[in-house]
XYZ file of C-alpha atoms in Angstrom:
515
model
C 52.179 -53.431 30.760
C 48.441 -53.970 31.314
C 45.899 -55.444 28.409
C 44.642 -53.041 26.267
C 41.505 -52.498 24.172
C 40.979 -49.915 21.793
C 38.218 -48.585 20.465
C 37.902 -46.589 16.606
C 35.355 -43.768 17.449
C 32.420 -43.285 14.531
C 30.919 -40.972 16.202
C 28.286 -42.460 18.129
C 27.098 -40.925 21.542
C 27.087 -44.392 23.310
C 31.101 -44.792 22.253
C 32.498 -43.882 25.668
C 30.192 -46.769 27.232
C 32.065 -49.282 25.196
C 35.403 -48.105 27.124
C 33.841 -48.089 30.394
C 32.258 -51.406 29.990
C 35.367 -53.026 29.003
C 37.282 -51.385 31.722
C 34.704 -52.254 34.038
C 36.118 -55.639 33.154
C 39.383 -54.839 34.166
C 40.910 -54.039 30.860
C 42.174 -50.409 30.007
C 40.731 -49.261 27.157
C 41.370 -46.397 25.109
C 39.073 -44.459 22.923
C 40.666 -42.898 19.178
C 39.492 -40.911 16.234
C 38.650 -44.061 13.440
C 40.922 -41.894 11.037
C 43.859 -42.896 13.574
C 47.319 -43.647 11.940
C 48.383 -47.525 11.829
C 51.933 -46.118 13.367
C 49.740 -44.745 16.593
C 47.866 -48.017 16.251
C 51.183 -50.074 16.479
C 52.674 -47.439 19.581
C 49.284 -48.155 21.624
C 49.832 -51.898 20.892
C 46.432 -53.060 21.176
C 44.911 -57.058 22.228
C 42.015 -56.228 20.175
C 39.750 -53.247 18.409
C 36.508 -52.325 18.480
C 34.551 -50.420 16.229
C 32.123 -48.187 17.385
C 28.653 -47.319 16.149
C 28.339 -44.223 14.336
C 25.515 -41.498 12.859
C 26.296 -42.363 9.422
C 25.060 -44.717 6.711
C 27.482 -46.653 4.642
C 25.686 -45.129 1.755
C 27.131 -41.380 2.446
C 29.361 -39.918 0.303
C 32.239 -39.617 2.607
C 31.000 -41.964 5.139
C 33.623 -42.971 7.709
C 35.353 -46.605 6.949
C 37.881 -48.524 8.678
C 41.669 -48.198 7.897
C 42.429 -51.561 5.798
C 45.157 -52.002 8.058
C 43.601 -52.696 10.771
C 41.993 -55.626 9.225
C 45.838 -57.043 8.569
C 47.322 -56.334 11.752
C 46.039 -60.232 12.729
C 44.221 -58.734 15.645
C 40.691 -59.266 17.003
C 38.284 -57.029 15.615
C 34.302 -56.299 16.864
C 32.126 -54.332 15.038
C 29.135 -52.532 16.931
C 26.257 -50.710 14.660
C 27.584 -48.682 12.311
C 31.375 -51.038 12.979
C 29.595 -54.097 11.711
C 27.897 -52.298 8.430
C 30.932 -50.722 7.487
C 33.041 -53.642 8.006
C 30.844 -56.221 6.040
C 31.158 -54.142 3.105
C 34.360 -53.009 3.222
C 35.027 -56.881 3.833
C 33.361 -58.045 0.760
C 29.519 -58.275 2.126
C 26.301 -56.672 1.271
C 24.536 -54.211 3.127
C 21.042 -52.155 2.229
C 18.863 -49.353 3.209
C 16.456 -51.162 5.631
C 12.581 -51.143 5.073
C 12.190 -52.495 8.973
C 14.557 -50.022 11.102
C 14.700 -50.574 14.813
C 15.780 -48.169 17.040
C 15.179 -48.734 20.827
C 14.016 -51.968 22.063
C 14.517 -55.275 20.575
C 15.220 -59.266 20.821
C 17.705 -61.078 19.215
C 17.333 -64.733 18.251
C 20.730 -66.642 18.787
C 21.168 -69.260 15.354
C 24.344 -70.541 15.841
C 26.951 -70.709 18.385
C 30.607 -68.758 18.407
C 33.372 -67.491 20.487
C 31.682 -64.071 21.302
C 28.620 -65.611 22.427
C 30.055 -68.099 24.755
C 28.106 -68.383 28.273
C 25.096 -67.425 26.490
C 24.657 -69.997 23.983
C 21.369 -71.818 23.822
C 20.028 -72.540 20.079
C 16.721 -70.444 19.861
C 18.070 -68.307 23.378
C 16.478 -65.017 22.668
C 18.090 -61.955 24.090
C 16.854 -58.425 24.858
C 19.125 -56.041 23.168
C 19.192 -51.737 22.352
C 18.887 -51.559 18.426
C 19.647 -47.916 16.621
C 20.066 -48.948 12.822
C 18.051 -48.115 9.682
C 20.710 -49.942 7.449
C 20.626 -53.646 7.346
C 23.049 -56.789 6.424
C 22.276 -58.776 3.307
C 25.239 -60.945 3.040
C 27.891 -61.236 5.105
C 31.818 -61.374 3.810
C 33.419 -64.123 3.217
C 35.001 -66.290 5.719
C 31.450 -64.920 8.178
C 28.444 -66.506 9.163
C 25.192 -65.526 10.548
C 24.878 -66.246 14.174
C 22.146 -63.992 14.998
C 18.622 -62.637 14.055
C 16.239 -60.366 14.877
C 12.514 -59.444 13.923
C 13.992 -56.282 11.593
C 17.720 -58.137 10.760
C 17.878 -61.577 9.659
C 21.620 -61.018 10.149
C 21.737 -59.023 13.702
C 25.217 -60.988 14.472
C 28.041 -62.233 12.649
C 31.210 -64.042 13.245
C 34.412 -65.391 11.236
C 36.104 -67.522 14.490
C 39.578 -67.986 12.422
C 40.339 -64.469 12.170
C 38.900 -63.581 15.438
C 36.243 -60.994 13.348
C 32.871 -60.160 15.014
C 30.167 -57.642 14.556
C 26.841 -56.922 16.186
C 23.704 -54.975 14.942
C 22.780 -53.845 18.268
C 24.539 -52.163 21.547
C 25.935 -54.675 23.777
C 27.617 -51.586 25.958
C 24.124 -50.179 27.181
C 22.644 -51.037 30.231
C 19.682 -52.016 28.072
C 21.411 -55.022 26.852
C 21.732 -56.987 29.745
C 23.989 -59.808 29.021
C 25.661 -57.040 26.983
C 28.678 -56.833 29.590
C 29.262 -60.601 29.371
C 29.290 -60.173 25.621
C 32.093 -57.705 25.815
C 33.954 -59.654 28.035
C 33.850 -62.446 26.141
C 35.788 -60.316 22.949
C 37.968 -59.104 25.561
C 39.051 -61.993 27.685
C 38.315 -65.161 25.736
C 38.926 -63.662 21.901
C 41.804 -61.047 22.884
C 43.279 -63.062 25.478
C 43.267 -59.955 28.086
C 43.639 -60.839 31.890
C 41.336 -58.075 33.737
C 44.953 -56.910 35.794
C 44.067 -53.110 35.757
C 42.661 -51.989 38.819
C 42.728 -48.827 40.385
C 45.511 -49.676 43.106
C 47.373 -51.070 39.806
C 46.322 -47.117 38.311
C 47.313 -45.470 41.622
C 50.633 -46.148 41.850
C 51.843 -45.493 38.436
C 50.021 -42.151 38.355
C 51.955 -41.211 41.197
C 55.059 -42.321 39.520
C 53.997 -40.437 36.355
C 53.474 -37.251 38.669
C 56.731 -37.276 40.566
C 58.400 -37.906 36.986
C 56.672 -34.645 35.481
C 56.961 -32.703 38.310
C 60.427 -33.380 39.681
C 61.334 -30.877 42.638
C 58.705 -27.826 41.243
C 56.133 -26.651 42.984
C 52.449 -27.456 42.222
C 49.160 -25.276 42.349
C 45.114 -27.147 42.547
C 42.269 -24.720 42.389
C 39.859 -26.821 45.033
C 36.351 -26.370 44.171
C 34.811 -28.493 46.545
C 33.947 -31.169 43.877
C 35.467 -34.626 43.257
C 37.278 -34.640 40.906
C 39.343 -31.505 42.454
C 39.444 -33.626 45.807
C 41.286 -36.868 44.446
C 43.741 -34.971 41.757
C 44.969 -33.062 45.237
C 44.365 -35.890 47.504
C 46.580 -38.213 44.621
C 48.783 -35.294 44.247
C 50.058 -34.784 47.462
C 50.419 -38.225 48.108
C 53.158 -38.209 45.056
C 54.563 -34.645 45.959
C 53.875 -34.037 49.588
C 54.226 -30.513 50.213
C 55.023 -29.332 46.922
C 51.707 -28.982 46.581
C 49.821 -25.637 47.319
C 45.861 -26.086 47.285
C 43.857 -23.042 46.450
C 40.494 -22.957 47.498
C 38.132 -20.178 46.235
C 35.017 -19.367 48.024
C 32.811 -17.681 45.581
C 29.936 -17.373 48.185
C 28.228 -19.313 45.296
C 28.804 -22.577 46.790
C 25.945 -24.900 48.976
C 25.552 -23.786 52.271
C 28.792 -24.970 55.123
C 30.415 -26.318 51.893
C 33.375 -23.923 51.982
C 33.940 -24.669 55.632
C 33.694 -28.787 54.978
C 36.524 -27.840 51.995
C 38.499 -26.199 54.265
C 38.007 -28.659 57.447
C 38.957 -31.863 55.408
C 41.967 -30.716 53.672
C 43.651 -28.657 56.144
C 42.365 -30.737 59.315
C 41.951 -34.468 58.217
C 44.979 -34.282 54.933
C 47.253 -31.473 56.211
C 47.567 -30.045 52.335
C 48.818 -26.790 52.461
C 45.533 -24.787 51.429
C 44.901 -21.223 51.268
C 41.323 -20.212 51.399
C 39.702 -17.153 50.200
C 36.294 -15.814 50.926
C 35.757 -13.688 47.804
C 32.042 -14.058 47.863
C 31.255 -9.940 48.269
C 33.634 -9.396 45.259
C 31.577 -12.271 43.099
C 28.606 -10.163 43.898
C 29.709 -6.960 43.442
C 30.466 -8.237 39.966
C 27.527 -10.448 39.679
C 25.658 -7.186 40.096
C 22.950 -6.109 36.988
C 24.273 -9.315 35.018
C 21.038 -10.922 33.868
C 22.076 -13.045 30.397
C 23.203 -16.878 31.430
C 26.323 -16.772 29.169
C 27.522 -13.582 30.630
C 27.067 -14.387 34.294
C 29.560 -17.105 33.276
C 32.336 -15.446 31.948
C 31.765 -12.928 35.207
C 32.465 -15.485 37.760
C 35.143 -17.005 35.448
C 36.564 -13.478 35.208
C 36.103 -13.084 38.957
C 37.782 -16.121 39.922
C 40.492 -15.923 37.323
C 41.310 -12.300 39.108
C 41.608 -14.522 42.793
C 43.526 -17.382 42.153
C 45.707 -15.459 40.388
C 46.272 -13.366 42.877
C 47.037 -15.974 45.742
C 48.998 -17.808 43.484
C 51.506 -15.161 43.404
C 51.980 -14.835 46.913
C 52.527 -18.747 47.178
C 56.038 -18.108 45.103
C 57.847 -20.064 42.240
C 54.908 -22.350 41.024
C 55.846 -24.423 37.736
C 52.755 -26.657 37.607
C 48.973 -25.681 37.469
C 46.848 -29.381 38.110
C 43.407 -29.759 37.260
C 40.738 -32.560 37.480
C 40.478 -32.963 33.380
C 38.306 -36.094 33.008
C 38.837 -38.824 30.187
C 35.268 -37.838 28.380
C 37.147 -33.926 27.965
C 40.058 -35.640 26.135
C 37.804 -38.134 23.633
C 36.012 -34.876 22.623
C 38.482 -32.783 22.150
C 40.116 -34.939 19.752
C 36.794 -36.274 18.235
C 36.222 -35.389 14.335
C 32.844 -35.331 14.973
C 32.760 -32.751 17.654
C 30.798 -33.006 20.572
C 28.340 -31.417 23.504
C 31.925 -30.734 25.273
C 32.019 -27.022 23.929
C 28.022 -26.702 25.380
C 28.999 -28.378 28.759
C 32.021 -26.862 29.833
C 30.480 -23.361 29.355
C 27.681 -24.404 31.622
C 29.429 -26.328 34.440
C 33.042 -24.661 34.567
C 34.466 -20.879 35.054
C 36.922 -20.705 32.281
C 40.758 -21.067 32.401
C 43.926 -19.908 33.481
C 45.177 -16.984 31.678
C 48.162 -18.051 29.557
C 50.525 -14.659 31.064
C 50.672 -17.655 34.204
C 53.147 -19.655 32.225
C 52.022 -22.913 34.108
C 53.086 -26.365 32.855
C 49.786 -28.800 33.136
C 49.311 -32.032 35.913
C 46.430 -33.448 34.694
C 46.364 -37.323 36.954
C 42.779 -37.567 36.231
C 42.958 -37.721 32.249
C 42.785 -41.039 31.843
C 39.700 -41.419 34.118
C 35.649 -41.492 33.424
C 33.878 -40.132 36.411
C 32.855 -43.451 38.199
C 36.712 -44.171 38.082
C 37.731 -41.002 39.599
C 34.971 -42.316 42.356
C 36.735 -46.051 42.535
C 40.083 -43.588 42.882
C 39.060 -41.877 45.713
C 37.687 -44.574 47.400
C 41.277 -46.484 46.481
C 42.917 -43.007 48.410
C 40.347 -43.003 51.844
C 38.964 -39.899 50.734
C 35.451 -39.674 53.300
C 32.288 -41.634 52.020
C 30.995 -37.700 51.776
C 33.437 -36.468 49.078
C 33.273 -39.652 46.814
C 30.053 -39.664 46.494
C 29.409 -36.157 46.509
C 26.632 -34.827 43.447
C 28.549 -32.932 40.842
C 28.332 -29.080 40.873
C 29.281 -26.465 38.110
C 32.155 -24.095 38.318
C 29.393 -21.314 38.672
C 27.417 -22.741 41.652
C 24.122 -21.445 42.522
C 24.626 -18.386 40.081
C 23.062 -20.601 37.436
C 20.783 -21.700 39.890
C 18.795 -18.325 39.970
C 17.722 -17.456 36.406
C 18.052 -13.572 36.457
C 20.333 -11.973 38.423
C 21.919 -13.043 41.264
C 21.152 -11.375 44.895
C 21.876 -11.966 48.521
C 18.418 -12.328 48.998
C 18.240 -14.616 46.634
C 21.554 -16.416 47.551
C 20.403 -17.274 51.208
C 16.791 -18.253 50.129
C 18.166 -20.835 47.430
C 20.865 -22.356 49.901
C 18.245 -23.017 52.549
C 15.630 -24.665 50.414
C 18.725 -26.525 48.513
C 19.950 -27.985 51.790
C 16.711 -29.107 53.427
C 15.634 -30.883 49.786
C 19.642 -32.985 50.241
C 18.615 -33.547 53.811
C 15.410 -35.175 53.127
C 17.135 -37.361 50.069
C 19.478 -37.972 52.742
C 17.298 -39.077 55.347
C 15.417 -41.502 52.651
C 18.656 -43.265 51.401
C 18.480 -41.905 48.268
C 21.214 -39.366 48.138
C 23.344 -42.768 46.139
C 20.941 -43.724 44.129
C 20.748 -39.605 42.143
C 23.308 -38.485 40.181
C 22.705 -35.190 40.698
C 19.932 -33.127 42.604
C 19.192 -29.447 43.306
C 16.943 -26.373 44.262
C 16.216 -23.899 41.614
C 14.682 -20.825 42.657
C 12.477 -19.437 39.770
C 12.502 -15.670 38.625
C 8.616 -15.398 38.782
C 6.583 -14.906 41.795
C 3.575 -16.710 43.770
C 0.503 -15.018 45.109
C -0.669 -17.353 48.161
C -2.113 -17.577 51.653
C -0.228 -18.785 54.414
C -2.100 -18.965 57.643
C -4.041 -15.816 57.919
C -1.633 -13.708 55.404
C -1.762 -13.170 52.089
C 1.971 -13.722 50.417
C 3.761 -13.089 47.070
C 7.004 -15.213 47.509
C 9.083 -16.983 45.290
C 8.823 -20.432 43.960
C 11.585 -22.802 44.223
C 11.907 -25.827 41.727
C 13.552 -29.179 42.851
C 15.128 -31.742 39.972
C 16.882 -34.797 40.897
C 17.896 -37.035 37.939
C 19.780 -40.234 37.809
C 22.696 -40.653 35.061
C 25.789 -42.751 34.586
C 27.353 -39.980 32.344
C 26.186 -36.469 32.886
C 25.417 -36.103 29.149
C 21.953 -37.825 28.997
C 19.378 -38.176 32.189
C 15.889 -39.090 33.697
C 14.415 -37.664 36.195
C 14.048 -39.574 39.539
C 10.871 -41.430 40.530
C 10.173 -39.606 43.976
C 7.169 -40.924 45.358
C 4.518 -37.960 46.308
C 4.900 -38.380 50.480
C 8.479 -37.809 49.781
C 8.080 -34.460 47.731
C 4.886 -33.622 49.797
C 7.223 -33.786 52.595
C 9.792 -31.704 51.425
C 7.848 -28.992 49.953
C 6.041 -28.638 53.324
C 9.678 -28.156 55.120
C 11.037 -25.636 52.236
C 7.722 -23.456 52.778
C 7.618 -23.708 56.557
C 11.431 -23.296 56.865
C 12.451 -21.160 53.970
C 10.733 -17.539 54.274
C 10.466 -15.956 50.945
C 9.063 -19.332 49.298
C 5.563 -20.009 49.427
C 5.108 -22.544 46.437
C 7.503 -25.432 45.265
C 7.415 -27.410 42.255
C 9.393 -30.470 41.212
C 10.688 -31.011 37.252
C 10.140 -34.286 35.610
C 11.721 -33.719 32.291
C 14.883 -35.989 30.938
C 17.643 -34.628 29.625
C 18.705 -36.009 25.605
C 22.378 -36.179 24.959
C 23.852 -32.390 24.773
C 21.573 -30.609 26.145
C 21.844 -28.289 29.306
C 20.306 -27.835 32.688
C 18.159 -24.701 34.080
C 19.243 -21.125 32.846
């Protein structure tokens, strides 16, 4: 069995970077609701708990608090944010409502050295660090001491070394605490004793066990979408089950231009899967047709493609098993108390689900897995440099790319100036360094002149964002010869456009794309 972290979730929107940082370490982590049982506590058998930062103040009526049992169960404990407040008090320390809150930016002043800081010990070593507190620490429990300060928290660390107890003010799992990794590490590895043995060859071949074991000799359908995640649950999949897998790919006629051939091409050509394809992109229109609301062109193509793959997974036969790419961050919120964006996201990227008159038992590999892991997966499988890295796209496709309702017209307009704005991110090296990037053609028109001609055309929006989750983003620094460049090759190329503009707004946590 593999080392194991796990962390008690307070509801914090940074709480699924603690897991990823530690398992970027090499140690599995897990995260759980902080009301958890102590018997599921025991049955995930732990090396050492961390408590996550949270929206509350200790102060609340009905504020969240650790289980006392986890504070006997002679295991390593670390506290982040809201994880330290709550356990000083509940410890037998003092916290108060802060007069100096810091939230964003900060520097921490390391006092004294301990176990959690090793590596980076240096009396009077100051440290950048991400800060989001108003509450502040007093005095710490007994058995603690005071091994950091900052400007707005005399007591921004603590430590007890003989129970293995730790808690920090700020966010070591953000990339804006740089030796914040290293901090982590140090609770896992040198205070939990964990080795850094799980790797994704290590997670490879026990999903495949865990898949052979569910599935036995039944048959298995995957709805392809032409996304990753669908690429390395089949590619994973079949490798476990051979050709008791059936791969059904839908073609919408939503999808980026030559991306339903690629689909096709790599999974019948280079991987053999048994895949049957279906170009239903006249019935998506048909359907599509007069549908103007976001929400409602939605639940048409979910409708729409619920209809298909239904239908072709009849003719296939006895099927037992429906697999889908289900990612780790759909599990933690669907099992958070505090609820979640989850509801607002999957109604804006996916197409619904399978009717439950299917009777299909789930495969769900992926489940386990953030999205950079399902990357390090494919990459562990020889999936093409092209399909592991490819930008994420939404069940819909370019439906939610055209605000209004869809058209042909449209359709072919949007998919030309969508692939020459990849090309040229492409051609610049870029396409790695964006999380996600795409053409948006507006509902409004453009009055212009174009050589001799007067024109009313369409503009077309390009946003390109960089991310390491998908729930929060900023909008990537293009330099003006690069978008100079491409607007002059959408206009020249593209007829029907005649202005293009490019969309520099972040995205907060929860929030949603174009409409």
């Amino acid at each position: 069995m593999t080392d194991r972290i796990l962390v008690l979730d307070f509801g914090s929107q940074l709480t699924q970077l603690i897991a990823r940082r530690v398992r970027e370490s090499g140690v599995y982590s897990e995260i759980r609701p902080f009301s958890i049982g102590e018997r599921a506590i025991r049955e995930f058998a732990p090396d050492g708990i961390i408590l996550s930062g949270g929206p509350a103040s200790v102060f609340e009526d009905g504020a969240p608090r650790v289980p006392e049992f986890v504070f006997a169960l002679g295991l390593p404990v670390l506290g982040i944010c809201y994880g330290m407040q709550t356990m000083c008090r509940q410890l037998g320390g003092l916290v108060a409502p802060s007069e100096h809150q810091e939230f964003g930016r900060a520097t921490i002043e390391i006092v004294e050295d301990c176990r959690l800081f090793r590596g980076l010990w240096r009396k009077g070593a100051r440290l950048p660090v991400w800060m989001s507190h108003g509450d502040r620490v007093d005095l710490v429990p007994p058995g603690f001491r005071a091994v950091a300060s900052s400007e707005g928290a005399p007591i921004a660390a603590i430590a007890d070394d003989e129970r293995r107890f730790y808690g920090v003010l700020f966010h070591p799992e953000v990339v804006h605490t740089p030796q914040g990794g290293a901090l982590l590490k140090n609770f896992t590895h040198e205070i939990a004793g964990c080795r850094g043995l799980w790797t994704m060859a290590r997670f490879r071949r026990e999903a495949i066990e865990r898949i052979r074991e569910r599935v036995g000799r039944g048959r298995v359908v995957c709805g392809l979408s032409g996304g990753v995640d669908s690429a390395v649950a089949a590619a994973l999949i079949s490798e476990a089950i051979g050709e008791q897998l059936t791969c059904i790919f839908v073609d919408t006629g939503l999808l980026r231009e030559s991306e339903a051939e690629e689909v096709i091409a790599l999974f019948r050509g280079h991987y053999n899967i048994p895949l049957v394809a279906r170009d239903a992109g006249a019935l998506f229109l048909e359907r599509l047709e007069g549908v103007v609301d976001p929400e409602e062109k939605r639940k048409t193509i979910g409708a729409a493609f619920i209809d298909v793959f239904e239908e072709e997974a009849r003719k296939i036969g006895e099927v037992e098993f429906l697999a889908q790419g289900t990612l780790y961050p759909d599990v933690i919120e669907s099992t958070s108390p505090f609820g979640g964006p989850s509801a607002t996201i999957k109604s804006h990227h996916n197409v619904g689900g399978l009717p439950e008159r299917m009777n299909l038992r789930l495969v769900e590999p992926l489940r386990e897995l953030f999205k950079d892991e399902v990357r390090a997966l494919g990459r562990e499988l020889g999936l093409p440099q092209s399909v592991v890295e490819r930008h994420p796209f939404p069940g819909p496709g370019l439906a939610i790319r055209i605000p209004g309702e869809v058209a042909r017209e449209k359709l072919d307009i949007l998919k030309k100036a969508d692939r020459i704005f990849l090309e040229e991110i492409r051609n610049a090296g870029l396409y790695g360094a964006i999380w996600q990037a795409f053409a948006v053609l507006l509902p409004v028109r453009s009055v212009g002149v174009m050589g001799d001609a007067r024109s009313y055309d369409f503009v077309c929006a390009l946003r390109a964002v960089t991310s390491t989750d998908g729930m929060t983003a900023d909008s990537f620094p293009f330099g003006h010869e690069f978008l100079a460049r491409t607007a002059t090759r959408i206009i020249n190329e593209v007829r029907g456009i005649n202005r293009v503009v490019y969309d520099v707004t972040s995205k907060p946590p929860g929030t949603i794309e174009w409409e």
